[in-house]
Amino acid sequence: MAGHRAQRRAQRAARRRTARHHAISAAASVVVAVGAAAGLISAAEGGGEQHESRRTESPEPTLEPLPAVPTPVSPSPSKTSKSSKPKPKPSKTAAPPKTPRPAPAPKSNGLYRHGDSQVLDWVRANRDDPRRPLIEQRIADRPAAVWFAEYAPDTITSRVSAVTSSAGGKVPVLVPYAIPDRDCGGASQGGAPSLGAYDRWVEKFAAGLGSREVVVILEPDAIALSDCLSAADRSARFASLARAGRTLHAANPNARVYFDAGHSGWHPAAKQAAELRKAGAASAASSDGIFTNVSNFHTTADETAYARSVLAALGGPASHGAVIDTSRNGNGAPPAGKWCDPAGRKLGQPPSLSTGASRIDAYLWIKLPGESDGCKGSAGSFTPDYAYELVTGG
């Protein structure tokens, strides 16, 4: 009997172990199911919003090239410099041939608005001016490019670093503007004394870029407005621009460097692309694409079509894109030949890194709205009457 009782106890123990095993397996299945459901809910709730800001606009007459007249950044550094760490530029993943890429999503939270500009100075000093609220809301509160137009090699690194180190998670837009024979001796003449000096200036500029995302608009007019140079000087300038692009990328692999493509009312796309190719813009080592319409007025629709034509003729990587200056193109271009503070212009699309347009990486305010071309005020000076006209479209 003892043997039978022992056998029955063993059987009951085995049955209890089996029951516990089934219960544990069932509980684990419920946890897995709940976790999977939670993951699906999180993915569904995490989708980003797609912003579409394109619009269809009628074409306008052609326009002569306009020299860019920037606000130089103060040569006195106001923040601690940040050292850069040179790294090799990472390779880019190319899209299939002949397939336009979608505009890239911004890596950061948007564009950076620098706290040092003429319009902000005017707003702070003129709180009671009846034009101030609109100028502040429509111009001063929006991000715009920061220009570095003074050839001051001893301070350029700290001045660039003062901007990039204060940007936080935002993306600053920087404009190096010191190429020799700048603006062919026009209203924005100046620059480095030689290409060798310019190469060294660019190296010091690049040392201030830091390691975060930054957009660099490399030398407005340097390619489109180069016909005033001899063939030998033009070739030397283009070689220097190619070196500049490589230097900027090597200093900060997260820098996005764009080369000068003029605008839709200037050179034909094929001619501009040929010059860009000579300047290294088709190489991923130097360039991320092109910029158009700086200090000009052509509609976003016209510039989009033109930029895509230039990119197609350029033959660079499919990852190359374009940025368009929309600071003053809300009413399109004025009559042909009227380039200096023309009447009837208007602000264009607000600056954005999300355009919804294939191969158009950003709409930027590169020319600072309200800064004169030299007719409504001295060249490069903030002129409140002109700014107010751009805000109201008058």
Coordinates of C-alpha atoms in Angstrom, one line a residue:
M1 CA 0.0 0.0 0.0
A2 CA 2.8 2.4 0.9
G3 CA 4.2 1.9 -2.6
H4 CA 0.8 2.7 -4.1
R5 CA 0.4 5.8 -2.0
A6 CA 3.9 7.0 -3.0
Q7 CA 3.1 6.4 -6.6
R8 CA -0.2 8.4 -6.3
R9 CA 1.6 11.3 -4.6
A10 CA 4.2 11.4 -7.4
Q11 CA 1.4 11.5 -10.0
R12 CA -0.4 14.4 -8.2
A13 CA 2.8 16.4 -8.0
A14 CA 3.5 15.9 -11.7
R15 CA 0.0 17.1 -12.5
R16 CA 0.5 20.2 -10.3
R17 CA 3.8 21.0 -12.1
T18 CA 2.1 20.7 -15.5
A19 CA -0.7 23.0 -14.5
R20 CA 1.7 25.7 -13.2
H21 CA 3.7 25.5 -16.5
H22 CA 0.5 26.1 -18.6
A23 CA -0.5 29.1 -16.4
I24 CA 3.0 30.7 -16.8
S25 CA 2.9 30.2 -20.6
A26 CA -0.5 31.7 -20.8
A27 CA 0.6 34.8 -18.8
A28 CA 3.7 35.3 -21.0
S29 CA 1.5 35.2 -24.1
V30 CA -0.7 37.9 -22.7
V31 CA 2.4 40.1 -22.0
V32 CA 3.7 39.7 -25.5
A33 CA 0.3 40.5 -27.0
V34 CA 0.0 43.6 -24.9
G35 CA 3.5 44.8 -25.7
A36 CA 2.9 44.3 -29.5
A37 CA -0.3 46.3 -29.3
A38 CA 1.4 49.1 -27.4
G39 CA 4.1 49.2 -30.0
L40 CA 1.6 49.6 -32.8
I41 CA -0.2 52.4 -31.0
S42 CA 3.1 54.2 -30.4
A43 CA 4.0 54.0 -34.1
A44 CA 0.6 55.2 -35.1
E45 CA 0.8 58.2 -32.8
G46 CA 4.4 59.1 -33.8
G47 CA 3.8 60.0 -37.4
G48 CA 5.1 63.5 -38.5
E49 CA 3.1 66.2 -40.1
Q50 CA 3.8 66.8 -43.8
H51 CA 4.0 70.6 -44.5
E52 CA 3.3 71.8 -48.0
S53 CA 4.2 75.3 -48.9
R54 CA 4.5 75.3 -52.6
R55 CA 2.3 77.6 -54.7
T56 CA 1.8 78.2 -58.4
E57 CA 2.9 81.6 -59.6
S58 CA 3.0 83.3 -63.0
P59 CA 6.4 83.9 -64.6
E60 CA 7.8 87.3 -64.6
P61 CA 10.3 89.3 -66.9
T62 CA 14.0 88.5 -66.7
L63 CA 16.1 90.5 -64.3
E64 CA 19.7 91.6 -64.3
P65 CA 21.9 90.1 -61.6
L66 CA 21.8 91.8 -58.2
P67 CA 24.8 92.1 -56.0
A68 CA 24.2 90.7 -52.5
V69 CA 24.7 93.4 -49.8
P70 CA 24.9 91.7 -46.4
T71 CA 25.0 92.8 -42.8
P72 CA 28.4 91.8 -41.6
V73 CA 28.6 90.0 -38.2
S74 CA 30.3 92.0 -35.5
P75 CA 34.0 91.2 -35.4
S76 CA 33.9 91.1 -31.6
P77 CA 33.2 87.5 -30.4
S78 CA 30.4 87.4 -27.8
K79 CA 30.5 83.7 -26.9
T80 CA 33.1 81.1 -26.2
S81 CA 34.5 79.5 -29.2
K82 CA 33.9 75.8 -29.9
S83 CA 36.6 73.7 -31.5
S84 CA 35.8 71.5 -34.4
K85 CA 36.9 67.9 -34.9
P86 CA 37.9 67.2 -38.5
K87 CA 36.4 63.9 -39.7
P88 CA 36.1 62.3 -43.1
K89 CA 32.8 63.2 -44.8
P90 CA 30.5 60.2 -44.6
S91 CA 29.3 58.7 -47.9
K92 CA 25.8 59.5 -49.0
T93 CA 23.3 57.0 -50.2
A94 CA 22.3 57.8 -53.7
A95 CA 18.8 57.4 -55.0
P96 CA 18.2 55.3 -58.2
P97 CA 19.3 57.1 -61.4
K98 CA 16.9 59.6 -62.9
T99 CA 14.6 59.5 -59.9
P100 CA 14.3 62.8 -58.1
R101 CA 14.8 62.5 -54.3
P102 CA 12.2 63.8 -51.9
A103 CA 13.2 66.9 -50.0
P104 CA 15.1 65.7 -46.9
A105 CA 13.5 65.9 -43.5
P106 CA 15.3 68.4 -41.2
K107 CA 17.6 66.7 -38.7
S108 CA 17.0 69.4 -36.1
N109 CA 14.0 71.3 -34.8
G110 CA 14.1 74.1 -37.5
L111 CA 16.2 77.1 -38.5
Y112 CA 18.1 79.3 -36.0
R113 CA 17.3 83.0 -35.6
H114 CA 20.4 84.8 -34.6
G115 CA 19.9 87.5 -32.0
D116 CA 22.3 90.0 -33.6
S117 CA 20.9 91.9 -36.6
Q118 CA 20.0 95.3 -37.8
V119 CA 16.3 94.7 -37.8
L120 CA 16.4 93.5 -34.2
D121 CA 18.4 96.6 -33.2
W122 CA 15.8 98.8 -34.8
V123 CA 12.9 96.9 -33.2
R124 CA 14.5 97.3 -29.7
A125 CA 15.2 101.0 -30.2
N126 CA 11.7 101.9 -31.7
R127 CA 9.1 100.2 -29.5
D128 CA 6.7 103.1 -30.1
D129 CA 7.0 103.2 -33.9
P130 CA 3.6 102.3 -35.5
R131 CA 5.4 100.1 -38.0
R132 CA 7.3 98.2 -35.3
P133 CA 4.6 95.4 -34.5
L134 CA 4.4 94.2 -38.2
I135 CA 8.1 94.5 -38.8
E136 CA 8.9 92.6 -35.7
Q137 CA 6.4 89.8 -36.3
R138 CA 6.9 89.4 -40.0
I139 CA 10.7 90.0 -40.3
A140 CA 12.6 90.2 -37.0
D141 CA 11.0 87.1 -35.4
R142 CA 11.9 84.9 -38.3
P143 CA 15.3 83.2 -38.9
A144 CA 17.6 84.6 -41.5
A145 CA 21.1 84.0 -42.7
V146 CA 24.1 85.3 -40.9
W147 CA 26.7 86.9 -43.3
F148 CA 30.5 87.0 -42.8
A149 CA 31.5 89.6 -45.2
E150 CA 34.5 91.1 -43.5
Y151 CA 38.0 89.8 -44.3
A152 CA 39.3 89.5 -40.7
P153 CA 41.2 86.3 -40.5
D154 CA 42.2 86.8 -36.8
T155 CA 38.5 86.8 -35.6
I156 CA 36.6 84.8 -38.2
T157 CA 36.8 81.5 -36.2
S158 CA 35.4 83.0 -33.0
R159 CA 32.7 84.9 -34.9
V160 CA 31.5 81.8 -36.6
S161 CA 31.7 79.8 -33.4
A162 CA 29.7 82.4 -31.6
V163 CA 26.8 81.7 -33.9
T164 CA 27.0 77.9 -34.2
S165 CA 27.6 77.4 -30.5
S166 CA 24.5 79.5 -29.6
A167 CA 22.2 77.7 -32.1
G168 CA 21.4 74.8 -29.7
G169 CA 19.2 72.3 -31.6
K170 CA 18.4 74.8 -34.4
V171 CA 20.1 75.0 -37.8
P172 CA 22.1 78.2 -38.5
V173 CA 22.5 79.5 -42.0
L174 CA 25.9 81.0 -42.6
V175 CA 27.1 83.0 -45.6
P176 CA 30.9 83.2 -46.2
Y177 CA 31.3 86.2 -48.5
A178 CA 35.0 87.1 -48.9
I179 CA 36.1 85.8 -52.3
P180 CA 38.6 88.1 -54.0
D181 CA 37.2 90.5 -56.6
R182 CA 33.8 90.1 -55.0
D183 CA 30.9 91.6 -56.9
C184 CA 33.2 92.5 -59.8
G185 CA 33.9 95.8 -58.0
G186 CA 30.2 96.7 -57.6
A187 CA 28.4 97.9 -54.5
S188 CA 29.5 94.9 -52.5
Q189 CA 33.1 95.0 -53.6
G190 CA 35.8 93.7 -51.3
G191 CA 37.0 90.3 -50.1
A192 CA 40.3 88.7 -49.4
P193 CA 43.4 90.1 -51.0
S194 CA 44.2 86.9 -52.9
L195 CA 43.0 83.4 -53.4
G196 CA 45.7 82.0 -51.2
A197 CA 44.6 84.3 -48.4
Y198 CA 41.0 83.3 -49.1
D199 CA 41.9 79.6 -48.8
R200 CA 43.4 80.3 -45.3
W201 CA 40.4 82.4 -44.3
V202 CA 38.0 79.5 -45.3
E203 CA 40.1 77.1 -43.1
K204 CA 39.6 79.4 -40.1
F205 CA 35.9 79.9 -41.0
A206 CA 35.5 76.1 -41.0
A207 CA 37.2 75.8 -37.6
G208 CA 34.2 77.6 -36.1
L209 CA 31.5 75.3 -37.6
G210 CA 31.4 72.9 -34.6
S211 CA 29.9 69.5 -35.2
R212 CA 26.1 70.0 -35.5
E213 CA 24.0 70.6 -38.5
V214 CA 24.6 73.8 -40.3
V215 CA 23.8 75.2 -43.8
V216 CA 26.5 77.1 -45.6
I217 CA 25.7 79.4 -48.6
L218 CA 29.1 79.5 -50.2
E219 CA 29.9 82.9 -51.8
P220 CA 26.8 84.4 -53.5
D221 CA 27.5 85.6 -57.1
A222 CA 30.9 84.0 -57.1
I223 CA 30.0 81.7 -60.0
A224 CA 27.1 83.4 -61.7
L225 CA 28.9 86.8 -61.6
S226 CA 32.3 85.7 -62.7
D227 CA 32.2 86.8 -66.4
C228 CA 34.2 89.9 -65.4
L229 CA 37.2 87.8 -64.7
S230 CA 39.7 86.5 -67.2
A231 CA 39.5 82.9 -68.2
A232 CA 42.6 82.1 -66.0
D233 CA 41.3 84.0 -63.0
R234 CA 37.9 82.4 -63.3
S235 CA 39.4 78.9 -63.4
A236 CA 41.5 79.8 -60.3
R237 CA 38.4 81.1 -58.5
F238 CA 36.5 77.9 -59.3
A239 CA 39.3 75.7 -58.0
S240 CA 39.4 77.7 -54.8
L241 CA 35.6 77.3 -54.4
A242 CA 36.0 73.5 -54.8
R243 CA 38.7 73.5 -52.1
A244 CA 36.5 75.6 -49.8
G245 CA 33.7 73.1 -50.1
R246 CA 36.0 70.2 -49.2
T247 CA 37.4 72.2 -46.3
L248 CA 34.0 72.9 -44.9
H249 CA 32.9 69.3 -45.2
A250 CA 36.0 68.0 -43.6
A251 CA 35.7 70.3 -40.6
N252 CA 32.1 69.4 -40.0
P253 CA 30.5 66.3 -41.8
N254 CA 27.1 67.7 -40.8
A255 CA 27.6 70.9 -42.7
R256 CA 25.4 71.2 -45.9
V257 CA 27.3 73.3 -48.4
Y258 CA 25.5 74.9 -51.4
F259 CA 27.0 76.6 -54.4
D260 CA 25.9 79.6 -56.4
A261 CA 23.5 79.0 -59.3
G262 CA 22.3 82.6 -59.9
H263 CA 18.6 82.7 -60.6
S264 CA 16.0 81.8 -63.2
G265 CA 16.3 85.2 -65.0
W266 CA 20.0 85.1 -65.5
H267 CA 22.0 82.3 -67.1
P268 CA 20.5 79.3 -68.9
A269 CA 20.5 76.2 -66.7
A270 CA 23.0 74.3 -69.0
K271 CA 25.5 77.2 -68.9
Q272 CA 25.2 77.6 -65.1
A273 CA 25.5 73.9 -64.6
A274 CA 28.7 73.8 -66.7
E275 CA 30.3 76.5 -64.5
L276 CA 29.1 74.8 -61.3
R277 CA 30.8 71.6 -62.5
K278 CA 34.1 73.4 -62.9
A279 CA 33.8 74.7 -59.4
G280 CA 33.4 71.2 -57.9
A281 CA 29.6 71.5 -57.2
A282 CA 29.0 68.1 -58.8
S283 CA 31.2 66.4 -56.2
A284 CA 29.7 65.2 -53.0
A285 CA 33.1 65.9 -51.3
S286 CA 32.6 69.6 -52.0
S287 CA 28.9 70.2 -52.3
D288 CA 25.4 69.3 -51.2
G289 CA 23.7 71.2 -54.0
I290 CA 23.0 74.7 -55.2
F291 CA 21.3 77.9 -54.1
T292 CA 19.3 80.3 -56.2
N293 CA 17.6 83.8 -56.1
V294 CA 19.9 85.3 -53.4
S295 CA 19.1 89.0 -53.2
N296 CA 16.6 88.6 -56.0
F297 CA 12.8 88.5 -56.6
H298 CA 11.9 85.6 -58.9
T299 CA 9.0 83.5 -57.8
T300 CA 9.4 80.3 -56.0
A301 CA 7.7 78.4 -58.8
D302 CA 10.2 79.7 -61.4
E303 CA 13.1 79.1 -59.1
T304 CA 12.0 75.5 -58.3
A305 CA 11.8 74.7 -62.0
Y306 CA 15.1 76.4 -62.7
A307 CA 16.9 74.7 -59.8
R308 CA 15.8 71.3 -60.9
S309 CA 17.0 72.0 -64.5
V310 CA 20.4 73.1 -63.2
L311 CA 20.7 70.0 -61.0
A312 CA 19.7 67.7 -63.9
A313 CA 22.3 69.3 -66.2
L314 CA 24.9 69.3 -63.4
G315 CA 24.9 65.5 -63.2
G316 CA 26.0 65.3 -59.6
P317 CA 24.7 62.8 -57.0
A318 CA 21.0 62.3 -56.8
S319 CA 21.2 63.4 -53.2
H320 CA 22.1 66.9 -54.3
G321 CA 19.3 69.5 -53.7
A322 CA 18.7 73.2 -53.9
V323 CA 17.8 76.0 -51.5
I324 CA 15.8 79.1 -52.7
D325 CA 16.0 82.6 -51.2
T326 CA 12.4 83.6 -50.7
S327 CA 13.0 86.7 -48.7
R328 CA 11.6 89.2 -51.2
N329 CA 9.9 87.2 -53.9
G330 CA 6.3 87.3 -52.8
N331 CA 5.2 89.5 -55.8
G332 CA 7.7 88.1 -58.2
A333 CA 10.3 90.1 -60.1
P334 CA 10.0 93.8 -61.1
P335 CA 10.3 95.0 -64.7
A336 CA 13.5 94.1 -66.3
G337 CA 16.5 96.1 -65.2
K338 CA 15.0 97.3 -61.9
W339 CA 17.1 95.6 -59.3
C340 CA 17.8 98.3 -56.6
D341 CA 15.1 98.3 -54.0
P342 CA 12.3 98.1 -56.6
A343 CA 8.9 99.2 -55.5
G344 CA 6.0 96.7 -55.1
R345 CA 8.0 93.8 -53.8
K346 CA 6.8 91.6 -50.9
L347 CA 8.1 89.0 -48.5
G348 CA 8.0 85.4 -49.8
Q349 CA 7.5 82.1 -48.1
P350 CA 8.7 82.0 -44.5
P351 CA 12.0 80.2 -44.0
S352 CA 11.6 76.5 -43.7
L353 CA 13.6 73.2 -43.9
S354 CA 10.5 71.4 -45.0
T355 CA 9.3 72.4 -48.4
G356 CA 7.3 69.3 -49.6
A357 CA 9.0 69.8 -53.0
S358 CA 11.3 67.2 -54.5
R359 CA 15.0 68.2 -54.6
I360 CA 14.2 71.6 -52.9
D361 CA 15.9 71.3 -49.5
A362 CA 14.8 74.6 -48.0
Y363 CA 13.3 78.0 -48.4
L364 CA 15.7 80.5 -46.8
W365 CA 15.9 84.2 -46.1
I366 CA 19.4 84.7 -47.3
K367 CA 19.1 88.4 -48.2
L368 CA 17.9 90.1 -45.0
P369 CA 14.5 91.7 -45.7
G370 CA 14.6 95.4 -45.2
E371 CA 18.3 95.9 -45.8
S372 CA 18.7 98.2 -48.7
D373 CA 20.3 97.5 -52.1
G374 CA 21.6 101.1 -52.0
C375 CA 18.6 103.1 -53.3
K376 CA 16.2 103.5 -50.4
G377 CA 19.1 103.7 -48.0
S378 CA 22.8 103.1 -48.0
A379 CA 23.8 99.7 -49.3
G380 CA 23.3 97.1 -46.6
S381 CA 21.6 99.4 -44.1
F382 CA 18.3 98.5 -42.5
T383 CA 15.6 100.8 -43.8
P384 CA 12.3 100.7 -42.0
D385 CA 10.3 102.3 -44.8
Y386 CA 11.5 99.6 -47.2
A387 CA 11.0 96.8 -44.6
Y388 CA 7.4 98.0 -44.1
E389 CA 6.8 98.0 -47.9
L390 CA 7.9 94.4 -48.0
V391 CA 5.7 93.4 -45.1
T392 CA 2.6 95.1 -46.6
G393 CA 3.4 94.4 -50.3
G394 CA 3.3 98.1 -51.1

